[in-house]
Short mmCIF file of C-alpha atoms and ligand atoms in Angstrom, two decimals:
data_model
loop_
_atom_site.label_atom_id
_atom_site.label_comp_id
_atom_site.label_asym_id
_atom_site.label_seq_id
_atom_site.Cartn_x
_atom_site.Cartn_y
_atom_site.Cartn_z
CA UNK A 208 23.11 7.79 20.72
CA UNK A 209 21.06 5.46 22.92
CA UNK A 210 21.54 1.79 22.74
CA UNK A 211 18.87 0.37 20.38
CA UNK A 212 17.37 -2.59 22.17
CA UNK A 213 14.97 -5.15 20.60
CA UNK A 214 11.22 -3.46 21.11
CA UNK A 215 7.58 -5.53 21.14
CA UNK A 216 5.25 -3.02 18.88
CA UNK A 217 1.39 -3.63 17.63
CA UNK A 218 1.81 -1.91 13.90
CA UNK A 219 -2.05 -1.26 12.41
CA UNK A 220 -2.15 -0.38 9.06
CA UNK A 221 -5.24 -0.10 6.60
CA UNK A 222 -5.05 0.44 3.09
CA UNK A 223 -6.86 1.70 0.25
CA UNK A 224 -8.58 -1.41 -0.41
CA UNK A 225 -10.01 -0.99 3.12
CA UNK A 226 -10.70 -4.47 3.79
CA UNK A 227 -9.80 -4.94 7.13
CA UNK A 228 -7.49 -3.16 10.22
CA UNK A 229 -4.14 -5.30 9.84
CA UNK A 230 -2.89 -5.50 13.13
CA UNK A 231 0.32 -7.42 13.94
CA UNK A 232 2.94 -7.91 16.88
CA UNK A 233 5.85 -7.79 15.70
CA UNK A 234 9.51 -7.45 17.59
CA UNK A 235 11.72 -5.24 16.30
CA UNK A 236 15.15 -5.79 16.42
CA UNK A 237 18.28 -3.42 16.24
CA UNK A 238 19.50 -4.79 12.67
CA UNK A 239 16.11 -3.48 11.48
CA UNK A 240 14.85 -7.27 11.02
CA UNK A 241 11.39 -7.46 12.17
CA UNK A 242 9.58 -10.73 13.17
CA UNK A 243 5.33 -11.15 13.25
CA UNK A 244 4.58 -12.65 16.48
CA UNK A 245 0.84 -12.48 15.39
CA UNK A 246 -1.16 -10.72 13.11
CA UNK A 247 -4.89 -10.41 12.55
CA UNK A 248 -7.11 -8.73 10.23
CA UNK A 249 -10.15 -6.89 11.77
CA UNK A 250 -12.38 -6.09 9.79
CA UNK A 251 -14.49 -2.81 9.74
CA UNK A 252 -17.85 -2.74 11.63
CA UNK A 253 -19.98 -2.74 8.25
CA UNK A 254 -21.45 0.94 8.82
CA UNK A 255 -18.34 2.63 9.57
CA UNK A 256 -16.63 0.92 6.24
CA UNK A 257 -19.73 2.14 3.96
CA UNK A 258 -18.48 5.32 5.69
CA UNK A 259 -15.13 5.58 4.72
CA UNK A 260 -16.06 4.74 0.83
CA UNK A 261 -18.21 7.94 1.48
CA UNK A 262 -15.17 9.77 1.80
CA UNK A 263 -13.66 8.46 -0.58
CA UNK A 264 -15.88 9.15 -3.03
CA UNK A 265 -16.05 12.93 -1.99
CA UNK A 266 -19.53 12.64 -0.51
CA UNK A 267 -18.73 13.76 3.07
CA UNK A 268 -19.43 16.66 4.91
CA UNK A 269 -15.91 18.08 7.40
CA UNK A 270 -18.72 17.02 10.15
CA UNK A 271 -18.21 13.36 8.16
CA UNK A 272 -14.47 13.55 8.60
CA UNK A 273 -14.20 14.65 12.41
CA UNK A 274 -16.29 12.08 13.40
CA UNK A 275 -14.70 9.30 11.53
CA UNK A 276 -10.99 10.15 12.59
CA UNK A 277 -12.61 9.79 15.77
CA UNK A 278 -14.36 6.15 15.25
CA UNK A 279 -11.66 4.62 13.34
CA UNK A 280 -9.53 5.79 16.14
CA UNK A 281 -11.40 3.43 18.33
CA UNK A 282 -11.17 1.00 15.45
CA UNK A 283 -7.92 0.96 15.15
CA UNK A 284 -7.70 0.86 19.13
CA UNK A 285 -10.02 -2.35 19.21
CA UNK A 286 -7.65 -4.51 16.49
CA UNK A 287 -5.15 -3.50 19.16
CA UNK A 288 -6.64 -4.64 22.10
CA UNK A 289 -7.37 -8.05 20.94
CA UNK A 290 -3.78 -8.62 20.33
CA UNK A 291 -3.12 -6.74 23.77
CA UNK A 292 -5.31 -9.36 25.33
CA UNK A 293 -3.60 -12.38 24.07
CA UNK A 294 0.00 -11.18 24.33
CA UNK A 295 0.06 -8.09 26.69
CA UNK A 296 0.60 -4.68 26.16
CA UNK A 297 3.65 -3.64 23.64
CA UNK A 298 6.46 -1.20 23.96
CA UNK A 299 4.19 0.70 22.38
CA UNK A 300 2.13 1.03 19.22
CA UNK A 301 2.64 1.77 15.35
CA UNK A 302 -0.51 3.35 13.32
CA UNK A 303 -0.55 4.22 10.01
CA UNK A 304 -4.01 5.52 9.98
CA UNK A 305 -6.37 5.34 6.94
CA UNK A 306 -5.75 7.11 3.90
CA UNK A 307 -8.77 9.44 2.92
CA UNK A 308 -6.85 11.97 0.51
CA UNK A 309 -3.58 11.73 -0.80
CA UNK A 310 -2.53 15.17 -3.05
CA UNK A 311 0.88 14.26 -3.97
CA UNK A 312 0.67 16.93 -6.64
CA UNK A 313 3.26 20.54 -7.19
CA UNK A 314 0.21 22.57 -7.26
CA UNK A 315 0.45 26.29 -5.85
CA UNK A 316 -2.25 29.14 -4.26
CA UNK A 317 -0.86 32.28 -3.45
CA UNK A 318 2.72 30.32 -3.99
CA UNK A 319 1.88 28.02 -0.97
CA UNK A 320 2.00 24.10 -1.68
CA UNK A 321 -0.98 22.56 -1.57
CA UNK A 322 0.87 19.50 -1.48
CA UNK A 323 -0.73 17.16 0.92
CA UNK A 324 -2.39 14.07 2.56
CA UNK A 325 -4.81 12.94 5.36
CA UNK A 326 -4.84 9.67 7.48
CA UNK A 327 -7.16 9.62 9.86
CA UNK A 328 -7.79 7.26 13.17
CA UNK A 329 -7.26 9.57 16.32
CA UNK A 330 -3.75 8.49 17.57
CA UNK A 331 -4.53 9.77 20.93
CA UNK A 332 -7.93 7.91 21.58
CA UNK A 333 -5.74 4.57 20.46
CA UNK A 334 -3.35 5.75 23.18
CA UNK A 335 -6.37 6.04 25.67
CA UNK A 336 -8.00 2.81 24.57
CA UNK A 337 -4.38 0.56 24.93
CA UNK A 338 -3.05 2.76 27.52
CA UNK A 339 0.19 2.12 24.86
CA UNK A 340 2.70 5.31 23.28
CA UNK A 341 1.36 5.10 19.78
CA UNK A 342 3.02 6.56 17.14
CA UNK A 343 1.17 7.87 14.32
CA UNK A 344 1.55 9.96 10.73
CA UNK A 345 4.39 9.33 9.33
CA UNK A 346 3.82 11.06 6.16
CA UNK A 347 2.93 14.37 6.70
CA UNK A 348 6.66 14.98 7.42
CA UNK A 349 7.93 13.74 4.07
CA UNK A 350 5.64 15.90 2.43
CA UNK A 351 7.26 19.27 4.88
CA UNK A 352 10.58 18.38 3.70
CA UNK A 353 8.89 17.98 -0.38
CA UNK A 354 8.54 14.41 -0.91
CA UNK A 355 5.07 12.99 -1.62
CA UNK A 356 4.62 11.38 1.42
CA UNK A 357 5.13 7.94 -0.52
CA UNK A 358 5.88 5.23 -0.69
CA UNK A 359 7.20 4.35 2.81
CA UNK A 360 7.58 0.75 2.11
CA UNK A 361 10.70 1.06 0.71
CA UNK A 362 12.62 1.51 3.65
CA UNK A 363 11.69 -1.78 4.92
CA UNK A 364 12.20 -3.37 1.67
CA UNK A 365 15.58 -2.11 1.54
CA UNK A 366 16.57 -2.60 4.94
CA UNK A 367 15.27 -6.81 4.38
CA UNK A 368 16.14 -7.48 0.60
CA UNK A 369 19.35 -5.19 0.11
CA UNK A 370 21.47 -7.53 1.76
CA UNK A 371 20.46 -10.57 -0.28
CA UNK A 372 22.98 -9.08 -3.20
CA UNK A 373 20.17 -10.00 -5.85
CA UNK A 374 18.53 -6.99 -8.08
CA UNK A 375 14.99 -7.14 -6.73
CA UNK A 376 11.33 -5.68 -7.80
CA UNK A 377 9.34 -5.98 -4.73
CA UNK A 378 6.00 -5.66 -6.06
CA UNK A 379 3.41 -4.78 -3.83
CA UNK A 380 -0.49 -5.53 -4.67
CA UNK A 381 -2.94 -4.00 -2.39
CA UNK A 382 -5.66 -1.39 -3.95
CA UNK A 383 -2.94 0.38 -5.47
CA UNK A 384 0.65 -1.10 -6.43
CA UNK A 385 3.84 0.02 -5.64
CA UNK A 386 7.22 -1.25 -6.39
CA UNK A 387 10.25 -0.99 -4.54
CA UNK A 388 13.60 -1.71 -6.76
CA UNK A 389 16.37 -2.65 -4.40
CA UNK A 390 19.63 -3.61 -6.63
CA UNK A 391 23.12 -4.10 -5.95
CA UNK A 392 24.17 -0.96 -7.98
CA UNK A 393 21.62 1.84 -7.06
CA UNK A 394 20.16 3.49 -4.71
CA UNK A 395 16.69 2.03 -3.85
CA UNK A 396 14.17 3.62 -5.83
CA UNK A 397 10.50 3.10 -5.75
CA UNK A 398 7.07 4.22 -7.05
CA UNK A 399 3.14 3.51 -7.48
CA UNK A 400 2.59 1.59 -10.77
CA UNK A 401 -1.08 2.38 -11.04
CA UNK A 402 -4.00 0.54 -9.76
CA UNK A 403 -3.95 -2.80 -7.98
CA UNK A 404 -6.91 -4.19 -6.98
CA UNK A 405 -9.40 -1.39 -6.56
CA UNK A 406 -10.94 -1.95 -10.20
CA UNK A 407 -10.92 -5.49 -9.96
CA UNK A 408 -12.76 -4.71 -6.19
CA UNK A 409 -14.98 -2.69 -7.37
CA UNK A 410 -16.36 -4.60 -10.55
CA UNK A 411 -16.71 -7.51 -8.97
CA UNK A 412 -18.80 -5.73 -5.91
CA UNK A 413 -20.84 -4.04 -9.20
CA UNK A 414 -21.28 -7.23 -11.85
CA UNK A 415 -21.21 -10.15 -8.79
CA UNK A 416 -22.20 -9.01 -5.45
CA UNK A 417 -18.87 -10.14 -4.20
CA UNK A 418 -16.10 -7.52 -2.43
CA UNK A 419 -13.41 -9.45 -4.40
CA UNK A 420 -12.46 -12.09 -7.03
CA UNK A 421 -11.50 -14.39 -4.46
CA UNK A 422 -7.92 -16.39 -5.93
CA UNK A 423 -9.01 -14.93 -9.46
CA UNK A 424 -11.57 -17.33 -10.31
CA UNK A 425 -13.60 -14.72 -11.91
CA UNK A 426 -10.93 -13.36 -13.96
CA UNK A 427 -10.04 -17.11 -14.68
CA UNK A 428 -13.33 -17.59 -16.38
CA UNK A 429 -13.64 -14.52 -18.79
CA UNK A 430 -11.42 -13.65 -21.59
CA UNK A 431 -9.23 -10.53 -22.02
CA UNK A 432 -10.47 -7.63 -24.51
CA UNK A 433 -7.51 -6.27 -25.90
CA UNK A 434 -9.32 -3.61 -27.53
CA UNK A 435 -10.19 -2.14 -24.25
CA UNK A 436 -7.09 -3.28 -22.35
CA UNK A 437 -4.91 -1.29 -25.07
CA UNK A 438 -7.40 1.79 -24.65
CA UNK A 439 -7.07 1.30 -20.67
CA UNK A 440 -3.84 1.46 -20.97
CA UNK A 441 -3.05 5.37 -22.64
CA UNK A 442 -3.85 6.63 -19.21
CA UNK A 443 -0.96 9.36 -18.82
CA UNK A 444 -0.62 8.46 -15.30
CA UNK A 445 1.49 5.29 -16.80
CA UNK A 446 3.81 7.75 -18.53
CA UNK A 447 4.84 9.78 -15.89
CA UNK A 448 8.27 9.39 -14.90
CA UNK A 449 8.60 8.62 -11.10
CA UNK A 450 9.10 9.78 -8.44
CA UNK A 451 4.82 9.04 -8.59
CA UNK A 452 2.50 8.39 -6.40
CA UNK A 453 -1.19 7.82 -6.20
CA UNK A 454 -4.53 6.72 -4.90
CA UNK A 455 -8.24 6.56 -4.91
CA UNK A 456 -8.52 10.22 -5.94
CA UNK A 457 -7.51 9.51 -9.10
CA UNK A 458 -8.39 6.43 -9.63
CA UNK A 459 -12.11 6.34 -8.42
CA UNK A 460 -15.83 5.58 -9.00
CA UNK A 461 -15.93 8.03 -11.72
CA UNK A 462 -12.84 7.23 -12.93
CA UNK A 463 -13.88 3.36 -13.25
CA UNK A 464 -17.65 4.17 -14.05
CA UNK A 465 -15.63 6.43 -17.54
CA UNK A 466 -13.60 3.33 -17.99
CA UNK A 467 -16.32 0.87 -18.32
CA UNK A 468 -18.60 2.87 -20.92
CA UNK A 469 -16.40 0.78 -23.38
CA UNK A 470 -16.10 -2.20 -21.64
CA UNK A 471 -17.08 -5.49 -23.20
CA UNK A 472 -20.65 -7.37 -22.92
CA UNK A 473 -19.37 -9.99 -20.45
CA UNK A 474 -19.25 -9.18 -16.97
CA UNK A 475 -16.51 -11.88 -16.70
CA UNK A 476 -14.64 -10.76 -19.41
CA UNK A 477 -14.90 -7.25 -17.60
CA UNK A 478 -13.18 -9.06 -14.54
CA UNK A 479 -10.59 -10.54 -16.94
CA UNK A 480 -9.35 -7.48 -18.55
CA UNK A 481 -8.88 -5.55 -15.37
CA UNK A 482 -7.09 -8.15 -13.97
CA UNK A 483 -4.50 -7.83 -16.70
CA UNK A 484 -4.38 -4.02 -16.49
CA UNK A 485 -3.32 -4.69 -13.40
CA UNK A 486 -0.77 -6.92 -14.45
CA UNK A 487 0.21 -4.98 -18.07
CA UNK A 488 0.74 -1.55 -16.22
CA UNK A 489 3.38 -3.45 -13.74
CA UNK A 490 5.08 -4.95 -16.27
CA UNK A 491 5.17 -1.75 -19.02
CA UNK A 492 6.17 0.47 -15.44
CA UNK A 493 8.91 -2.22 -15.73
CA UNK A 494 10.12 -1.69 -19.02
CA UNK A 495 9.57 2.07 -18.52
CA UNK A 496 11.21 2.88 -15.75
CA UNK A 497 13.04 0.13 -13.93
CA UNK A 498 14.98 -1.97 -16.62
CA UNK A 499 16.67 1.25 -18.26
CA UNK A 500 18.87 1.42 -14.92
CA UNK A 501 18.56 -2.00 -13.33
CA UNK A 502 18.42 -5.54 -14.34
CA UNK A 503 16.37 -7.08 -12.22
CA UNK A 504 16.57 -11.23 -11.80
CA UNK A 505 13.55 -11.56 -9.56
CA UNK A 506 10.14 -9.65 -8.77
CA UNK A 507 8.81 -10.78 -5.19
CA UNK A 508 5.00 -10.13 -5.26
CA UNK A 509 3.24 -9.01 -1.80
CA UNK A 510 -0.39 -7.76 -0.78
CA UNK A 511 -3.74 -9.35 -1.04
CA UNK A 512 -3.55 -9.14 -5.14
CA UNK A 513 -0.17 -11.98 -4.50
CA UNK A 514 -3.47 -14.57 -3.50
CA UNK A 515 -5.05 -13.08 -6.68
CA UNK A 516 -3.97 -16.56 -9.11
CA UNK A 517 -4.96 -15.06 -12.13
CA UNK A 518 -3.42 -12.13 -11.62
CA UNK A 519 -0.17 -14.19 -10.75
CA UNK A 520 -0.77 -16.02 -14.18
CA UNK A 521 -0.92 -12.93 -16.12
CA UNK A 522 2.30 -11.47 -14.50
CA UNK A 523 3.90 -14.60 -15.33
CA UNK A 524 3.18 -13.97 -19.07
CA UNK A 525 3.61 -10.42 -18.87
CA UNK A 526 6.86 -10.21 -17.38
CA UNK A 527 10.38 -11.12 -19.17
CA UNK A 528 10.65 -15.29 -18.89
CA UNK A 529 14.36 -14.70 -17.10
CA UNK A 530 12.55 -12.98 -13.92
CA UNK A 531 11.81 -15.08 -11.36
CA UNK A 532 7.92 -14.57 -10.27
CA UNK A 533 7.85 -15.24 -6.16
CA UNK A 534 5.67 -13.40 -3.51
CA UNK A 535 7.00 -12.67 0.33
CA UNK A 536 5.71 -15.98 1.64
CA UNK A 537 8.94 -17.49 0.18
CA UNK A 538 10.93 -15.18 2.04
CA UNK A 539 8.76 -16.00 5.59
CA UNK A 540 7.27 -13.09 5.39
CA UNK A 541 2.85 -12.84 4.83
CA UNK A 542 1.72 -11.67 1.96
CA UNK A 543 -0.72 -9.73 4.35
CA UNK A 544 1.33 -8.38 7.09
CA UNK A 545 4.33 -7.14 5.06
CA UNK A 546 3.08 -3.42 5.21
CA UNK A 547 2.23 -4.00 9.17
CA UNK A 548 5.94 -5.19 9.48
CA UNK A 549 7.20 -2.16 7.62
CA UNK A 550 5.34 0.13 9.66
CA UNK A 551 6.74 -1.56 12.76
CA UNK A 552 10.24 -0.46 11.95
CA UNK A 553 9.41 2.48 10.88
CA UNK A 554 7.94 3.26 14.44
CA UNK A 555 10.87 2.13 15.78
CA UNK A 556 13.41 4.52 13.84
CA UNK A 557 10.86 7.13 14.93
CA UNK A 558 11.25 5.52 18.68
CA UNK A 559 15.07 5.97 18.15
CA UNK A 560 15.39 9.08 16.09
CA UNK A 561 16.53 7.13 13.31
CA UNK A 562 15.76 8.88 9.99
CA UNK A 563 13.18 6.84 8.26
CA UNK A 564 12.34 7.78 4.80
CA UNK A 565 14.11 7.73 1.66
CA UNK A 566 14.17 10.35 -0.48
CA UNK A 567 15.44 8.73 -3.83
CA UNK A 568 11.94 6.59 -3.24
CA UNK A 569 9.96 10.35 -2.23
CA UNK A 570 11.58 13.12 -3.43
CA UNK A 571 12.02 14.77 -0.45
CA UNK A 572 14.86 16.89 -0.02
CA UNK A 573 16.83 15.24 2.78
CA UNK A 574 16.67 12.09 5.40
CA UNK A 575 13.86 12.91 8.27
CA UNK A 576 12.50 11.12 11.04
CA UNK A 577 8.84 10.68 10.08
CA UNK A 578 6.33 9.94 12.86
CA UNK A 579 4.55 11.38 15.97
CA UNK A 580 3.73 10.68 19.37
CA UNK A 581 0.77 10.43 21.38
CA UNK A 582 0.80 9.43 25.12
N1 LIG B 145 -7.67 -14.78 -1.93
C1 LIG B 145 -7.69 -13.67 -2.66
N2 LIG B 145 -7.94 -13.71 -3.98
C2 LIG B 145 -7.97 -12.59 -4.74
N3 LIG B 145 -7.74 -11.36 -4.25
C3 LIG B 145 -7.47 -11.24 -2.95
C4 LIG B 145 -7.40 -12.37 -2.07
N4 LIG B 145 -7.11 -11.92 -0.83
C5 LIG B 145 -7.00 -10.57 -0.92
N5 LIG B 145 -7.21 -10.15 -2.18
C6 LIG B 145 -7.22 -8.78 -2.71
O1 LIG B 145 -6.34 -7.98 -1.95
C7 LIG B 145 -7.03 -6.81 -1.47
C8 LIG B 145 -6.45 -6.41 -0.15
O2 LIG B 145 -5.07 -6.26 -0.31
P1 LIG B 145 -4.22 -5.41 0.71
O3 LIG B 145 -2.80 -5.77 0.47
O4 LIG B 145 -4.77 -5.55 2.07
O5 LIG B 145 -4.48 -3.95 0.16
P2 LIG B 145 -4.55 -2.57 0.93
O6 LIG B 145 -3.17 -2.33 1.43
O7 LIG B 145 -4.99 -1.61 -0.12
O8 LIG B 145 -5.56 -2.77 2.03
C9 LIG B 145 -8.48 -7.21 -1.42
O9 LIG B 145 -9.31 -6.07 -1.52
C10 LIG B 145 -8.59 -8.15 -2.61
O10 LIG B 145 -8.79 -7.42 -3.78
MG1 LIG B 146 -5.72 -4.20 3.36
#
C-alpha cells in the first residue's frame, strides 16, 4: 500500500440547517488526526438559499434541481477560493455537497430499492473553479452496499475519541442531531436522534423575523408547555430502533406547520418548548437506545445548537447528573468545523483507498471506500 503522507485539503460541507458553506483547511495526517488551519463560513447569496428551501419543501421543478447542482457548485467553489487565496491551493478538495433528499427508507418497486439520497453542488465545476482534485459523494456508496448513507460522522468521531478510553456520546446539533457512541467495550454505533435545530429555525424565522434564537435567548424567555412537549414527543420516529436516519423530508414545513396547531398562545413559549424537544428526544434516544449497552460518563456536544445556551441548560437537566455535559471546543476542536474536519479525513481515506464508513453506524453490509473524483 502507498505510504500515507500528511495531505493539505479544503473540506466544504453544508448542512440541513443551510446556514452557510463551511469551508475549512485542514491537514490531514496519517494517524487520522486532522488539524483546522482555517475555516470560514460563507454564507449563501440570499436568492440561491430561498432556492434551496424551495427544494426542500418539494416546490421545485427537475429544471429547479439541474440548475441548482450547478450554482451551488460554483458556491461551493467560491468558499474555496477564498481560502485558496489566503493559503494556496490544497492537495486537493473535500465536498460534501448539500443535502436535498435523503430516502433512507427499505421501500421496493418492481423489487428494486428505492433506497436513496441526493447532494448536489457540481463536483466538477468546483474542480474547474479551484483547478483542485475534489472529491465528492460519499454517500451514495453506503447506500449500494445497503447502509443509509448515514451518519458519516462517526468515523471521525471514532478515529479522535476512541483512543481517549472514556465511554463517549458525541452529540452533534446542527438541523438534525446525530449521536455517535464511541465506548471502550463496543463497536461504535451511531444514529439521528430527531430534530436539532430546524424547528427551533424555523419558528423563530415565523413568530420573530429572526433565522435563529441566537445563544437561546428566546427560548430563555418563554416557558415550557408540557402538555405539548409530551404530545411532541409520541412521534414514532423516536421509537424506532437504530440503525435511523433522517432529515428535512420528514421533518418539514408541514410537518412543523401540524405540530404547531396545538401549540401554546406565546410565541416565546413556542420557542421554549421546541428547544426542549430538542433536548428531551436526545436524552429519551439516550435511555432508549444507548444506556441499555453502554454507560456512558460524558456527552461532548458539537454543531451550531452547542452555542444554543438554553438548549445546553435543558440538556443539563435532561440528562443523568453523573454525565459530564462538554461540547468539542474543550477538546480544541470548533463547534462549527467538526463536520468540515470529518469530511477532511474522510477524503483522505478515499485519497488512499482506505475504507471509510462504518457499517455498525449504517447498516451497510461491509467496509467501502466512499467518495468520488473529479479532475
Ligand atoms: N449562537 C447561536 N445560538 C443559537 N443557535 C445557534 C448559534 N449559532 C448557530 N446556531 C444554530 O445552529 C444552526 C447551524 O448549525 P450547524 O451545525 O451548522 O447545522 P447544519 O450542519 O445543519 O448546517 C443554526 O441554524 C442555528 O440554529
Ligand atoms: Mg451549517
Amino acid at each position: 500500500m502507498e505510504e500515507l503522507e500528511v495531505k493539505k485539503v479544503i473540506a466544504l460541507m453544508s448542512g440541513t440547517s443551510c446556514d452557510s458553506i463551511d469551508a475549512g483547511l485542514c491537514e490531514v495526517y496519517p494517524d487520522k488526526s486532522v488539524k483546522l488551519i482555517h475555516g470560514i463560513n460563507y454564507k449563501y447569496p440570499e436568492h440561491i438559499r430561498a432556492k434551496i428551501f424551495q427544494l426542500f419543501r418539494g416546490e421545485a421543478t427537475i429544471k429547479d434541481i439541474c440548475q441548482m447542482n450547478f450554482a451551488i457548485g460554483k458556491c461551493f467553489a467560491n468558499a474555496a477560493n477564498i481560502l485558496i487565496e489566503e493559503f494556496g491551493k490544497p492537495d486537493f478538495i473535500s465536498s460534501h455537497g448539500q443535502t436535498i433528499y435523503h430516502y433512507p427508507f427499505d421501500e421496493k418497486i418492481d423489487n428494486i430499492s428505492l433506497k436513496s439520497t441526493l447532494q448536489i453542488g457540481e463536483s466538477s465545476v468546483i474542480a474547474h473553479d479551484t483547478g483542485c482534485m475534489v472529491i465528492s459523494n460519499f454517500r451514495e456508496a453506503d447506500i449500494a452496499a445497503g447502509g443509509q448513507g448515514a451518519p458519516l460522522v462517526c468515523f471521525a468521531d471514532e478515529k479522535w475519541f476512541k483512543h481517549k478510553g472514556k465511554n463517549f456520546a458525541i452529540q452533534n446539533i446542527g438541523g438534525i442531531s446525530n449521536v455517535t457512541v464511541v465506548s471502550r467495550e463496543y463497536d461504535t454505533f451511531g444514529f439521528d436522534t430527531g430534530a436539532g435545530n430546524v424547528f427551533i429555525d424555523y419558528c423563530t424565522q415565523k413568530f420573530f423575523s429572526k433565522p435563529y434564537d441566537k445563544d437561546g435567548e428566546i427560548a430563555a424567555s418563554g416557558t415550557i408547555s408540557e402538555t405539548w412537549l409530551d404530545c411532541l414527543l409520541q412521534d414514532e420516529y423516536y421509537y424506532l430502533d437504530p440503525p435511523k436516519t433522517t432529515g428535512r423530508e420528514y421533518f418539514s414545513t408541514n410537518y412543523i406547520e401540524n405540530m404547531l396547531k396545538l401549540a401554546p398562545d406565546k410565541p416565546a413559549d413556542i420557542i421554549a418548548t421546541v428547544t426542549a424537544l430538542t433536548a428531551k428526544t436526545i436524552a429519551q434516544s439516550y435511555e432508549r437506545f444507548v444506556y441499555p449497552n453502554v454507560n456512558i460518563y460524558e456527552a461532548v456536544i458539537c454543531g451550531g445548537g452547542a452555542y444554543n445556551k438554553t438548549l445546553m441548560k435543558f440538556l443539563r437537566t435532561y440528562l443523568p447528573s453523573h454525565i459530564e455535559l462538554k461540547t468539542c471546543e474543550d477538546y480544541g476542536i470548533s463547534n462549527n468545523f467538526k463536520e468540515v474536519m470529518a469530511f477532511a479525513l474522510l477524503a483522505y481515506c478515499t485519497y488512499y483507498g482506505i475504507p471509510n464508513n462504518l457499517p455498525c453506524c449504517t447498516g451497510a453490509n461491509k467496509r467501502i471506500v466512499m467518495g468520488k473524483v473529479s479532475y
